[in-house]
Amino acid sequence: MNRLLNDSFKPVRLLCELRYIPPDGGDPIIRNPPKSGSGGGAAKSSAAAPSLITSTGGLFGGAFALLVPFFDLRTNSFVFAIIDPNNFDSEEDCVYNFKMEDVKSGRVVDIHKVYLQYRDLGKVSFDVSVTATQFNRSTQKEKIEVATKTVKVGTTKGDQRIHSYFVDLKVQGERPQLSIVRKKDSGPLSIVTAMLIGNVSEENQL
Amino acid sequence: MSKQSDSYFEQTYDAPWKGINVDLPENKISKEYTPAATNWIVRGGELRTRPRQQEYINSLSDNSQPTAITSFQDSNNVVHTVVISTTGLWQLNSAWRKNPGKEWSLVGRFISPFPAPSVPASVQVFLDQLFFVIGNSNLWNWDGITPSAVSAANALKSIAQIKVTPVTGTAPLLAGGLFLGELDSRLIILNTVEQQDVLNRATANFPQRIRWSASGLPTVWDPTVNVGAGFNDELNVPDVITGFLTIGRNGFIFRTNGITEMTSISQGLLPFDFNHLWASDRGIGNVYPFSIAGYGPVGIFISSDDIYELSLGGFKKIGGVARNAIFNDLALATVTPIASLYPSYNVGYPYLTYRLSIPLSGGVSKNWCYYVEADAWMPWTEAHGFETGKARLVPTI
């Protein structure tokens, strides 16, 4: 019995061969492998075994990028851009207008501070503005009041921590609105919280 | 007026950031919205300047217009990152960083018509091979292998051929089109362009036609060769096919004024059932042919009245409070907008985003981004150019 088993389970060598079979059911075509270095590009070699057909060029598939086919008017060329999530220093102006505040309709508001919580991703410069509408009841005319401060915060490498910053600015009027403008290439800005701080008048409307 | 008192107030703005809201006056929206903003991303509860877009890889050596980018893994498990341009098919070389100016290798050049139309190419990977249509009468195929050292075969093959009663000689009918997909192991060409393979013979466009290959046989398109192949003309609807999406075992054929569900029913003579989802003459459809984008069970498209998300759960309007601003920009588009739906910006930064790129006059483009997780719209701007194909996460090494 043992001898029978030993005879039955002798180690054998299997020859593995890949053949191209045309999808319309034609005869299989057997191709010889190309010589080393052929096939263009730098394909991941799969020609270690005989009878394999190597690929033309190719990649390992080890790293990925979000590629955007893009026509660049500055260079007049069709390039491939990436949207790089490791770099938030965007190349365009970033503008964010917060909600216009009706703290109490028809009331004048004094804004004297803006509080910001931000994450330090690197050095950044941006403008903090508050706009309000001053309404003259006797003339029924309006004037837009704007107060702006440029803020420079952050460290060269960015410590990735959350920091606080107070911006002192004064503006008076109805419907104050906070805006943040970060000009292009002025650094990465990440706002966690923004706050308008002020007083609202309680004077008689009549 | 006598001043009675002043009361202290604070107004705090923080997460969740919900993006653009033009549905109400700017003093009536809730504080998580913005009436106007550009170039922010709201991932992780922070309002962050958007990721930088920058040139990464040089143009193709003939500076032809890329119309699609994708990647596929061939039967040797080798990955190819390829670009379809108006002149041919190109692939990214593995040593592209070390060889400036030689980043891309031409795999195969298109023949008549040359250059090809500059419409976005439609791509499908099937059986470890790349298939694509470019708006002319060819279904192109590349297996990632030819040409090899022992093969002089053309790398690009036009493979959809149908026997016809010969008008001139015995040349077959070639079929291509605007949209390509796969359902039930069959390749599907929609809004077809067909031409008898004879030099200078005019092409014919069948904007209502759907052709499918035999099951598992992407080179067999002739029903007289294999009854599994076939075609259907949507003649009972008044409009043209503007896109195709598959979700699960269902295909959705988008028309300007409607959607037709394409369901696999058999392996015989009638493999598909076509069901128009609304009986009305006008209904939800896809108005912009290249605004459809899908990722897994989610598809997004633009109809005449809103932007819709299509998923296994049905249809959902997602234009929301930003819809009017988006449609204002769509009305100003100088060429057809292109949309992408990508799951991540790189492997370490997943954030499912639908990005609708709208070229405007003066070379400026506005890219409306819908952050699916946050259910928020935010426009990105590009002052110096516009997208020519769908953005795609592809291997670069």
XYZ file of N, CA, C and O in Angstrom, chain A residues 120-123 154-161:
48
model
N -2.943 75.520 11.847
C -1.686 75.991 11.260
C -1.175 74.958 10.252
O -0.640 73.918 10.627
N -1.362 75.269 8.981
C -0.850 74.400 7.909
C 0.404 74.987 7.279
O 0.983 74.392 6.376
N 0.788 76.180 7.725
C 1.923 76.886 7.138
C 1.644 78.372 7.183
O 0.576 78.818 7.610
N 2.625 79.151 6.761
C 2.453 80.608 6.782
C 1.373 81.024 5.791
O 1.361 80.558 4.644
N 0.619 81.595 11.203
C 1.169 80.304 10.777
C 2.674 80.237 10.869
O 3.362 81.251 10.945
N 3.161 79.016 10.905
C 4.593 78.778 10.965
C 5.069 78.180 9.641
O 4.245 77.717 8.847
N 6.358 78.210 9.430
C 6.892 77.803 8.127
C 6.457 76.387 7.765
O 5.989 76.132 6.662
N 6.611 75.492 8.708
C 6.265 74.094 8.407
C 4.813 73.763 8.725
O 4.276 72.788 8.210
N 4.193 74.580 9.568
C 2.824 74.292 9.977
C 2.810 73.226 11.044
O 3.192 72.081 10.784
N 2.389 73.593 12.252
C 2.442 72.598 13.336
C 1.188 71.738 13.395
O 1.067 70.879 14.266
N 0.229 71.980 12.523
C -1.006 71.187 12.409
C -1.927 71.342 13.619
O -2.895 70.593 13.755
N -1.625 72.281 14.518
C -2.457 72.475 15.701
C -3.460 73.607 15.472
O -3.289 74.434 14.581
